[in-house]
XYZ file of C-alpha atoms in Angstrom:
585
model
C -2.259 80.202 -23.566
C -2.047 81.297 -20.021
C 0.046 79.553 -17.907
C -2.858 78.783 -15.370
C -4.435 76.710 -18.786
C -1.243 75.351 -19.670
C -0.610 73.809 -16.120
C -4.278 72.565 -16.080
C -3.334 71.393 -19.791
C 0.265 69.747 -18.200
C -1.942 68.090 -15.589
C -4.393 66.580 -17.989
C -2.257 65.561 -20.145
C 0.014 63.794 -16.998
C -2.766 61.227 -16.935
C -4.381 62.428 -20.154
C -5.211 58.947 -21.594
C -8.027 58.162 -19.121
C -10.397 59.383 -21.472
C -8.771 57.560 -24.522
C -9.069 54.358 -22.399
C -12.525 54.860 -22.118
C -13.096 55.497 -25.699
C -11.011 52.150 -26.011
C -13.397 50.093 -23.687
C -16.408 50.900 -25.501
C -14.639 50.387 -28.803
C -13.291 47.243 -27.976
C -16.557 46.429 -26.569
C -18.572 46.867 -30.161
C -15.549 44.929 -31.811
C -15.245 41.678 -29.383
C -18.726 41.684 -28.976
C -18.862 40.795 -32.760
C -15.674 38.499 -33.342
C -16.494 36.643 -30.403
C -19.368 35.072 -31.632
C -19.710 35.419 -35.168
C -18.062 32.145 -36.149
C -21.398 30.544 -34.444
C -23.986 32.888 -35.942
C -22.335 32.144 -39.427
C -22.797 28.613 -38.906
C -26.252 28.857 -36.742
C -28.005 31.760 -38.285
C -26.683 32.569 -42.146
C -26.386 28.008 -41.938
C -22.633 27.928 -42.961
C -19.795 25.009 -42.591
C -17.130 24.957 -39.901
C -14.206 25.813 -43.024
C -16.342 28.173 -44.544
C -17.739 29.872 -41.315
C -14.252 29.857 -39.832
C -12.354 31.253 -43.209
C -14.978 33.994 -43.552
C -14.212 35.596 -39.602
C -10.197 35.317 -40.012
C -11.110 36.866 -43.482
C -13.074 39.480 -41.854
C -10.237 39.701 -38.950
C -7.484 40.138 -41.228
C -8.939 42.631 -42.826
C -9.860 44.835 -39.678
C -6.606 44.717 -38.904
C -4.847 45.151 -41.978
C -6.833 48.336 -43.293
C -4.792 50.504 -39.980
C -2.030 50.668 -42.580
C -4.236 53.098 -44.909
C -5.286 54.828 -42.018
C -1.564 55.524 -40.647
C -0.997 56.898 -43.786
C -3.529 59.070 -44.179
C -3.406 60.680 -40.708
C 0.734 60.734 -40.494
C 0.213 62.210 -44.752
C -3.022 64.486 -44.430
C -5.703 64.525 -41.783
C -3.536 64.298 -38.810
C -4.413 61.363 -36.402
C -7.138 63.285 -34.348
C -9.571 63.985 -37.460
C -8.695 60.609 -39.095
C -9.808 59.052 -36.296
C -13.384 61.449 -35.751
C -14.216 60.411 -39.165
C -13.264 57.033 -39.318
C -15.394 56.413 -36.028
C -18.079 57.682 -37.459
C -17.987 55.105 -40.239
C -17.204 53.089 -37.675
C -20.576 53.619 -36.231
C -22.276 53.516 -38.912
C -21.199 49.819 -39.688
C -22.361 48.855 -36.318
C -25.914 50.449 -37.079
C -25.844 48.497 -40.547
C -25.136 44.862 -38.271
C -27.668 45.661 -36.015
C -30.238 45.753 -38.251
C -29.006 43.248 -40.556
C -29.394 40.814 -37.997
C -32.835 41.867 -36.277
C -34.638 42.427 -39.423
C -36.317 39.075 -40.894
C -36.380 39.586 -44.087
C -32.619 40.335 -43.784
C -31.701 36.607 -42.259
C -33.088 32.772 -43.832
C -35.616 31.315 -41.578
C -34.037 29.042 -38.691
C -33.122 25.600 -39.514
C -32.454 22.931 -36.716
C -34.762 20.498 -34.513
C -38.111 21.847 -34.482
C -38.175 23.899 -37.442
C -39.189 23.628 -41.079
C -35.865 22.995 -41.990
C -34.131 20.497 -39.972
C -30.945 20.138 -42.063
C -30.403 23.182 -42.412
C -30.541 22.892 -46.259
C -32.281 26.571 -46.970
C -29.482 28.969 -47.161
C -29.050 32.694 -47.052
C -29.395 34.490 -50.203
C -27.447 36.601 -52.059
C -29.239 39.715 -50.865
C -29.037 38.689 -47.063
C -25.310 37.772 -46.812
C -24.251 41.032 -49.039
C -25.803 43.089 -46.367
C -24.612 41.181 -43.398
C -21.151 41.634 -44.801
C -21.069 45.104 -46.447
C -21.885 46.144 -42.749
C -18.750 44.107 -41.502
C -16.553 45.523 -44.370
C -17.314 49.205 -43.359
C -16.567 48.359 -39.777
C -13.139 47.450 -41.519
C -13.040 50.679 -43.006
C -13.397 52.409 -40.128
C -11.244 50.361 -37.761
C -8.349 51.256 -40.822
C -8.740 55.296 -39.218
C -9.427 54.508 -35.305
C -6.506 51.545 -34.251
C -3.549 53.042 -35.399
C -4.647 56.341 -34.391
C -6.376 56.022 -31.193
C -3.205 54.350 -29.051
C -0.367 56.369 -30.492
C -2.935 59.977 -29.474
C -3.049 58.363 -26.069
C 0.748 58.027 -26.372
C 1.733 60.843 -27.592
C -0.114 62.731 -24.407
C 3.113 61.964 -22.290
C 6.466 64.509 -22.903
C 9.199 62.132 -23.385
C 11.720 64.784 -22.082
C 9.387 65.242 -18.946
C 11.477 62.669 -16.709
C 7.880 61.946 -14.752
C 5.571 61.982 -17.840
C 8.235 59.678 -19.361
C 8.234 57.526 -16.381
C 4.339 56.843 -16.579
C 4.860 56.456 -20.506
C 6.759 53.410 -20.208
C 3.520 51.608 -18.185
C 1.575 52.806 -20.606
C 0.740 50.298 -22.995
C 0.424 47.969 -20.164
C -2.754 49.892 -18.969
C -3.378 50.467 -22.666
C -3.969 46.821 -22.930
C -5.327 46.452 -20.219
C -8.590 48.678 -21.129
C -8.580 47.151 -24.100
C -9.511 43.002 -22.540
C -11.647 44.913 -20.003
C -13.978 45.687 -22.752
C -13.440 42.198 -23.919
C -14.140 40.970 -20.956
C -17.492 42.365 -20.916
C -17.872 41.048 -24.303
C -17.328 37.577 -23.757
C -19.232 37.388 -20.947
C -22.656 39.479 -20.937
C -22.796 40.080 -24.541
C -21.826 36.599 -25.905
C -24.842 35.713 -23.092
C -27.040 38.243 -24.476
C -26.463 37.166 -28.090
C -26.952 33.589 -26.764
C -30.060 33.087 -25.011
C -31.740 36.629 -25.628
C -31.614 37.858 -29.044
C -28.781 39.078 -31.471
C -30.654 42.260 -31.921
C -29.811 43.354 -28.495
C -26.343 41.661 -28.423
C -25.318 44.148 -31.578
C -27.558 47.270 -30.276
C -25.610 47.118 -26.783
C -22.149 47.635 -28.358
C -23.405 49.835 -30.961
C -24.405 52.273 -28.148
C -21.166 51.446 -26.435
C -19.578 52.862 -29.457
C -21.601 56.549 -29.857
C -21.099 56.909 -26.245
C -17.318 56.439 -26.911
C -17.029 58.393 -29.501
C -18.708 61.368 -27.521
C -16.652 60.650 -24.364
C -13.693 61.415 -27.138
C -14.700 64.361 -28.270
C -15.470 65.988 -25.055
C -12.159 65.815 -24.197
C -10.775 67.110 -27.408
C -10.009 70.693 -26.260
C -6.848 68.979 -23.472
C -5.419 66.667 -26.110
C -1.812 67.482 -27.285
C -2.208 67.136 -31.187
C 0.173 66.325 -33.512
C -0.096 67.890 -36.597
C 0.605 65.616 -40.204
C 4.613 65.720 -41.438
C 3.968 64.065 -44.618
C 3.306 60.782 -46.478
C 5.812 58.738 -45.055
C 5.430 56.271 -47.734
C 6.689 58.872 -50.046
C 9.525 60.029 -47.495
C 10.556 55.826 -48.039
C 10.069 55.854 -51.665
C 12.216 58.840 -52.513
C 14.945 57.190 -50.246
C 14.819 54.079 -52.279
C 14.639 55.743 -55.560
C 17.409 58.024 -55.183
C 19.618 55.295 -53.465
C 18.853 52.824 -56.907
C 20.000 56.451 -58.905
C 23.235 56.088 -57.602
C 24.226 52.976 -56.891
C 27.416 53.133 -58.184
C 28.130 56.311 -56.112
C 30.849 55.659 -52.999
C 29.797 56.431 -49.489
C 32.164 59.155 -48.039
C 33.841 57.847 -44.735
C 32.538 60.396 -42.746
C 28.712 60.552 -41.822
C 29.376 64.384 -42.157
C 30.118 64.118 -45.874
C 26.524 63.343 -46.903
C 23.409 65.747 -46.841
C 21.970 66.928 -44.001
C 20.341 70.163 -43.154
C 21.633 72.823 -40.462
C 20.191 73.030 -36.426
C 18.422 76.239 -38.221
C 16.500 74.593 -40.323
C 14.845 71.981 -38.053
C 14.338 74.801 -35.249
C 12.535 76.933 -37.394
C 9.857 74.459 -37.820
C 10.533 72.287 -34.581
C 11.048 68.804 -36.866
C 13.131 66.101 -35.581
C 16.573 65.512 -37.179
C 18.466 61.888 -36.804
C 22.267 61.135 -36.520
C 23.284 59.241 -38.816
C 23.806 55.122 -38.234
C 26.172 52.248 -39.796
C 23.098 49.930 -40.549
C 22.043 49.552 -43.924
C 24.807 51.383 -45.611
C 23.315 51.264 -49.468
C 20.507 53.433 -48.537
C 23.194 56.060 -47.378
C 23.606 56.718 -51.109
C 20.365 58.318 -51.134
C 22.447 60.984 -48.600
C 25.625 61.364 -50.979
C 25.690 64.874 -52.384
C 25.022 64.991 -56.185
C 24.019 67.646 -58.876
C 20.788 67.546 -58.330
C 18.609 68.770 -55.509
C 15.368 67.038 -56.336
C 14.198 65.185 -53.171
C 14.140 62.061 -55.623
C 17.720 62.623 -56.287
C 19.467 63.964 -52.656
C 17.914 62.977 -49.441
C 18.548 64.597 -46.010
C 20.362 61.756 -43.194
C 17.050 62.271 -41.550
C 15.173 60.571 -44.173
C 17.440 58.108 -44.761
C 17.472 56.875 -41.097
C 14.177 57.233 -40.817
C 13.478 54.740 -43.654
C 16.492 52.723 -42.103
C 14.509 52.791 -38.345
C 11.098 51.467 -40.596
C 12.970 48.418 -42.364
C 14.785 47.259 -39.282
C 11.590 46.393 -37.499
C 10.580 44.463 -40.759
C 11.638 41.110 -39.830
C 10.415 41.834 -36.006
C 7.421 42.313 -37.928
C 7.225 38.980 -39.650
C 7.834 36.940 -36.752
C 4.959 38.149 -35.356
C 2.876 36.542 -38.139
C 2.886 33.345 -36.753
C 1.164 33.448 -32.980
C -1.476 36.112 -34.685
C -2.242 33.001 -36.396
C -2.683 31.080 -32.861
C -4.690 34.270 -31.877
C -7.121 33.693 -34.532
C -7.710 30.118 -33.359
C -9.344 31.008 -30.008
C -11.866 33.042 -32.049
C -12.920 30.334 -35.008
C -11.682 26.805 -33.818
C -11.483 26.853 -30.111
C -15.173 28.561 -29.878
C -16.639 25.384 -32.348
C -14.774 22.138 -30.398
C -16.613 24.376 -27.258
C -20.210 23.754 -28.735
C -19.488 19.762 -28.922
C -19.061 19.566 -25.221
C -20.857 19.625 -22.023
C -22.083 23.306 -21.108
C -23.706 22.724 -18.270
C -23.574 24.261 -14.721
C -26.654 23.472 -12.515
C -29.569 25.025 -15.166
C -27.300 27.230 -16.532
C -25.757 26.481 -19.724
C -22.287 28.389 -20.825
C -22.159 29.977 -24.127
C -19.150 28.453 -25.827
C -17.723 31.730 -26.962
C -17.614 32.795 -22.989
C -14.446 30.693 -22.518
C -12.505 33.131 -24.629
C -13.621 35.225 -21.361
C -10.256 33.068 -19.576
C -8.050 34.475 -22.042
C -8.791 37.918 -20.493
C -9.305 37.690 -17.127
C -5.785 36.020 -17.348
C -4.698 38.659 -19.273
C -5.818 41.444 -16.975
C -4.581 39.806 -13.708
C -0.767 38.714 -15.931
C -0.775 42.546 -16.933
C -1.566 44.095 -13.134
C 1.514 41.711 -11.685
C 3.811 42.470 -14.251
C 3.469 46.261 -14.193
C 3.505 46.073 -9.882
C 5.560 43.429 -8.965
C 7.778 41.920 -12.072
C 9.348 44.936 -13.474
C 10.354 46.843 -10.061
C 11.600 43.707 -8.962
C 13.694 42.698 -11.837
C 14.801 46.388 -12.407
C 16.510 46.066 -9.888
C 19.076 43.463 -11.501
C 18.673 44.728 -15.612
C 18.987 48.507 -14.906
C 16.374 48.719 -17.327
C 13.263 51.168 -16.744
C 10.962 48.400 -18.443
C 12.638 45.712 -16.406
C 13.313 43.720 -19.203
C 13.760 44.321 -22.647
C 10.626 44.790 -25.443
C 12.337 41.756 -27.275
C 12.457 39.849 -24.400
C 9.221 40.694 -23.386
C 8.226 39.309 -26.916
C 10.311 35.968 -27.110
C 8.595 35.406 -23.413
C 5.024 35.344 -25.393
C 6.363 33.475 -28.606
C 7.610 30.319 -25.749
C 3.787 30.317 -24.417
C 2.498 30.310 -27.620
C 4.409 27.179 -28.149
C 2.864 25.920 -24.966
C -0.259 26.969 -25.735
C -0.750 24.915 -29.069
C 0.497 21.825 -27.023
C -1.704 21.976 -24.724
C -4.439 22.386 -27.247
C -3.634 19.446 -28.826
C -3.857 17.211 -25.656
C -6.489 18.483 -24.901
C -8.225 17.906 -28.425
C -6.755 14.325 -28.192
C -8.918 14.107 -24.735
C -12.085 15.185 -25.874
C -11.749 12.811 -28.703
C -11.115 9.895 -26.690
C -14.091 10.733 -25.253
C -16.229 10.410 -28.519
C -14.571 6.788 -29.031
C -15.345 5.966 -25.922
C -19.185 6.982 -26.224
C -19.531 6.541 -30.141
C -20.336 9.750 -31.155
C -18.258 10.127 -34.199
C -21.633 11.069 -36.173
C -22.036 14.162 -34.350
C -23.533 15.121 -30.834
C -23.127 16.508 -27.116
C -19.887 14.728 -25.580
C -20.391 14.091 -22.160
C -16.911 15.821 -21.239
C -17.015 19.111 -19.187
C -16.147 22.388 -21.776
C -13.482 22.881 -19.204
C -11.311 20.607 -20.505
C -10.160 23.648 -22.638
C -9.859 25.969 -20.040
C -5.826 25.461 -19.975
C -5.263 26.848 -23.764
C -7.842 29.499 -23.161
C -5.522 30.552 -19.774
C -2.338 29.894 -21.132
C -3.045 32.367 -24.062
C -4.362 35.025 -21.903
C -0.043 34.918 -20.466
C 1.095 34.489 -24.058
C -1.182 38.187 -24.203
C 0.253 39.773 -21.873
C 3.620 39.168 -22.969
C 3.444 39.329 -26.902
C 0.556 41.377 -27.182
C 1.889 44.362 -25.197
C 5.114 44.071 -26.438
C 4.496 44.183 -29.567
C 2.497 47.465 -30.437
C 5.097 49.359 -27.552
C 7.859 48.044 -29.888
C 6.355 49.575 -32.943
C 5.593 52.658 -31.608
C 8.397 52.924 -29.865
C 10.921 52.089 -32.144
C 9.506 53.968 -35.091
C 10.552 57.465 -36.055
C 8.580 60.450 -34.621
C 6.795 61.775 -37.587
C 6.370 57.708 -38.460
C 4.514 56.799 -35.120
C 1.182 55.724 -36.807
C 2.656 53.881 -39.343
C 4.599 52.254 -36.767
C 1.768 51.408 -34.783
C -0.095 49.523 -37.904
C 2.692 47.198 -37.732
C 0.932 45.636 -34.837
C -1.993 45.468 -36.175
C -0.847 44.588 -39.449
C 0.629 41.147 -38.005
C -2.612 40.457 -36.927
C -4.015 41.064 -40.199
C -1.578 38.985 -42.157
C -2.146 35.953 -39.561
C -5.698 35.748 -39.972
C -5.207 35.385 -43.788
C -3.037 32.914 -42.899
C -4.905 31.273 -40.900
C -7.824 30.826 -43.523
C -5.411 30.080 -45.974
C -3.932 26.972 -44.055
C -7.322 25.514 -42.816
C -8.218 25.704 -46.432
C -4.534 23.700 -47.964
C -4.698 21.551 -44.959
C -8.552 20.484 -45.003
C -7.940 19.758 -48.598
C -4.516 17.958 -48.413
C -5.706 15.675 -45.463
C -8.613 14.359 -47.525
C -6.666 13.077 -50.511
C -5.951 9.617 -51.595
C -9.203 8.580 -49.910
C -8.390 10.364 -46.304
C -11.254 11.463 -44.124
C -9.158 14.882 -43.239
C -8.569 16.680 -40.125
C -11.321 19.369 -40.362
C -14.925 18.539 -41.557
C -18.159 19.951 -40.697
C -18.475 17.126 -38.063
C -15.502 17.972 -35.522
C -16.441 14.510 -34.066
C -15.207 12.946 -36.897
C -11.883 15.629 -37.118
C -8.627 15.108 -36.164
C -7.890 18.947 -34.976
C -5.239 17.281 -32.497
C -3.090 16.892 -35.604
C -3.787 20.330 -37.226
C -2.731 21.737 -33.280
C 0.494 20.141 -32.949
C 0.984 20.890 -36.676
C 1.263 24.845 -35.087
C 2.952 23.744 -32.014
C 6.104 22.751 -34.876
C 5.398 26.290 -36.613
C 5.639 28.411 -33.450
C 8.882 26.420 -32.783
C 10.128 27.213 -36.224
C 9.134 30.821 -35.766
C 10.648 31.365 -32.045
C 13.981 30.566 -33.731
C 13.696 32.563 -36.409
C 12.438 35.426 -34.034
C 15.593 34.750 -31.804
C 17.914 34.627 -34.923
C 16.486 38.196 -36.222
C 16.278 40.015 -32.542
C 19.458 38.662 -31.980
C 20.854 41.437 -34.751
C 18.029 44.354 -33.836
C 19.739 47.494 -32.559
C 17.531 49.656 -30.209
C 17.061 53.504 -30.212
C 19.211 54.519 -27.468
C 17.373 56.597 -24.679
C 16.923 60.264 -24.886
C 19.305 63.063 -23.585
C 19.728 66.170 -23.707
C 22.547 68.880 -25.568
C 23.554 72.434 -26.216
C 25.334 73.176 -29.292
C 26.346 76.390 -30.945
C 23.036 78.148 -29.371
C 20.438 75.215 -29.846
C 19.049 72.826 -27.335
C 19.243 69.485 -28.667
C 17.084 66.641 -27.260
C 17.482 63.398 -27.896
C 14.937 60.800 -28.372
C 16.888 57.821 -29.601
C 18.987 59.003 -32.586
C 16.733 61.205 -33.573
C 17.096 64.884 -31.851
C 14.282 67.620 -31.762
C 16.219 70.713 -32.300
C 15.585 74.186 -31.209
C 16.727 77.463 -30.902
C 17.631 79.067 -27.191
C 16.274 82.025 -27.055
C 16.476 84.130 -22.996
C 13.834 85.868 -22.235
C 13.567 88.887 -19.615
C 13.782 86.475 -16.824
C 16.730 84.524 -18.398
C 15.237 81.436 -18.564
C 15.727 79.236 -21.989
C 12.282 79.293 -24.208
C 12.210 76.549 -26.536
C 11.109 77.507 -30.037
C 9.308 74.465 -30.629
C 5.938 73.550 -30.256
């Protein structure tokens, strides 16, 4: 490469996420433009119950974001993350093709049911035929999701050179901005499309984000020749698996003293293929066995240090990881529950009449103004007093969001104990419009857009950052595995606690008929979990030891630079002018 293309390449790549953000508008365009909502047209269109319809989107959620895992592996093991994600979007889009006409053909969808219609109570149910298609097109957008979130964020992150001290600099407000793109499409989502779907059609509300999503796609691949790519290093499942197995070999083996004891290739061996090698650390001593020099050389006998730690750097975030279950749970909430207590009150503004989905439209306006002050104003003003480039810590930044999701599930039970005042007071507890403004749940919709800004950010920078180099998409599906695991959560406690509240004669706390609910109770139920789970999350954190920050080091011949523990090692080598080439790529 010339060095006129590599500066234009040095330049792109300086801001060379814009175009990834785009991609990640669109994207998150198609996807919000279908969670939003779907909870109603379950219940409205395919004529399901408020469990049922509810279960069947945190199933659908949980899935979207637990299938990232597979994709992490497959890009960090095979494809690389810039082809897993081509051919996972294109799955992608052809899921979102699938929905669209799954829910504009009418042979595909039961006849409507409601006032004025042939069926009034809405006995006449989809068929077989009609919800397997509905969902087979939801399950492949799962499938492709799996290849595109894990991928897409840590490509955008990995177009900044960490030992660049400016491209580092605009690295660490990265994920802010990140986010950022990401509620703008939602945004748009919950506003125009959740309209659209509304009071136009749901053939247009899918075909809008379905476009959204090709044009994505070929805004990414236009781009393609000024990415930095990152080529595979190797199933890092395996790299875990032979740590653990040859650790459990020799269990009864000592560890040496001295970290220099155990096995660890030379400087020349990483330089030669520009690999990252990581010091050794005193957490988690028993998997050091895997290190101790044996007879053996089999990889499922003698690991390298390197692998060791990096397995060690994977487990330590594991309990980070779990307390992270808990507000994903909260998260799925404002999708199912929060949209449905929306659709019993009063929508009304002059003639026109606010879909209740739209009000998840506060949790990212909130979001998007929370993110712009704390990337401007908060962190150069606290930096000042932490000495921290982030301002405060990622932890921090993550307890912050745990407290407001505390808040948030308080407030949500007030205001649930409000609205159902208001049905005493007007005897509506066999169903109807309460005449209480849908604003009444504007505070938990707010609140949650802070909770966002602080949890949500934190937590997929964390992963990323914290995870080992040639581990960086597996370390980003952590985030997006918590979100997975709390949606299956979440449809596993609406089911135990809608059946537990109705025995021994009980009415229970969710029914069909959230008139005649008690979701007050079920709220400050979570209100006591998130409390539980901010002190386990302080308990854990409290023990979690950071990467330190990168540096850089000559020795015998060979720069070394540091990124955390972990060093990227190559070989000096002057050229005529005498300056230092780096035999790395």
């Amino acid at each position: 490469m010339s060095g006129d293309s590599e500066g234009a390449q040095a330049e792109y790549t300086k801001d060379g996420s814009v175009d990834l953000k785009v991609y990640e508008v669109f994207e998150r365009l198609a996807f919000y433009g279908i969670q939003s909502n779907l909870v109603l047209y379950l219940t409205n269109k395919l004529h399901e119950g408020t469990v049922t319809s509810a279960n069947n989107v945190t199933n659908w959620v949980g899935t979207i974001w637990m299938t990232p895992t597979i994709g992490a592996y497959i890009a960090d093991a095979y494809l690389g993350r810039y082809w897993t994600f081509i051919i996972a979007s294109i799955i992608y889009l052809m899921g979102m093709c699938l929905l669209t006409l799954a829910v504009s053909v009418p042979s595909l969808k039961p006849p409507p049911c409601g006032a004025n219609t042939s069926d009034p109570n809405c006995t006449h149910k989809a068929s077989p035929l009609q919800f397997g298609i509905f969902f087979t097109a939801l399950y492949i957008l799962a499938v492709g999701t799996g290849g595109t979130k894990p991928n897409i964020s840590t490509i955008g992150a990995d177009q900044f050179d960490e030992f660049d001290p400016r491209e580092r600099t605009q690295k660490l407000s990265f994920f802010n901005w990140w986010m950022f793109s990401i509620f703008f499409g939602n945004l748009f989502a919950t506003t125009v499309l959740v309209y659209i779907q509304d009071n136009v059609g749901w053939t247009l509300g899918y075909a809008l984000p379905t476009i959204g999503l090709l044009i994505s796609i070929i805004i990414f691949v236009v781009g393609t020749p000024f990415y930095r790519h990152k080529l595979p290093s190797g199933s890092p499942f395996t790299k875990m698996a032979r740590v653990f197995v040859a650790a459990s070999r020799k269990w009864r083996v000592l560890v040496p003293d001295h970290p220099k004891e155990l096995h660890e290739l030379d400087f020349e061996e990483y330089a030669s293929k520009g690999k990252y090698r990581i010091d050794h650390t005193p957490s988690l001593r028993i998997l050091d066995k895997a290190a101790v020099k044996a007879n053996s050389v089999s990889p499922w006998m003698l690991c390298t240090v390197t692998h060791v730690e990096e397995t060690k750097q994977m487990l330590r975030m594991i309990p980070i990881l779990f307390a992270a279950f808990v507000p994903s749970i909260m998260v799925a909430q404002a999708n199912t529950l929060f949209v449905k207590q929306g659709t019993t009150l009063d929508r009304n503004i002059g003639h026109f009449k606010i879909p209740p989905a739209s009000l998840q439209a506060f949790i990212t306006v909130t979001m998007l103004i929370a993110v712009v002050i704390y990337d401007r104003w908060f962190i150069p003003f606290i930096r000042k007093w932490t000495k921290n480039p982030r301002g405060i810590t990622l932890l921090q930044r993550f307890g912050i969001g745990l407290v407001f999701h505390i808040i948030v599930m308080l407030v949500a039970s007030l205001s649930e104990r409000q609205r159902l005042n208001a049905v005493k007071a007007h005897r509506l507890e066999g169903g109807g419009e309460i005449p209480v403004t849908i604003f009444i749940l504007l505070p938990q919709f707010v609140l949650m857009g802070i909770a966002d800004a602080f949890l949500e950010v934190a937590k997929i920078e964390f992963f990323y950052d914290q995870a080992p180099e040639t581990m960086k998409s597996l370390g980003t599906s952590y985030a997006q595995t918590s979100l997975g695991v709390g949606n299956f959560l979440s449809s596993y406690l609406l089911t135990k606690v809608a059946q537990i509240t109705k025995k021994n004669g009980h009415e229970g706390w969710i029914l069909n008929n959230l008139n005649a609910s008690h979701l007050d109770y079920y709220y400050a139920f979570f209100t006591i979990l998130n409390l539980l789970n901010l002190l386990f999350f302080l308990f854990v954190s409290w023990f979690y030891v950071y990467k330190v920050e990168n540096s850089h080091e000559q020795i015998d011949g060979f720069e070394i630079m540091k990124d955390g523990n972990s060093s990227v090692v190559a070989k000096i080598q002057p050229d005529e002018d005498s300056h230092a080439n780096l035999l790395v790529s």
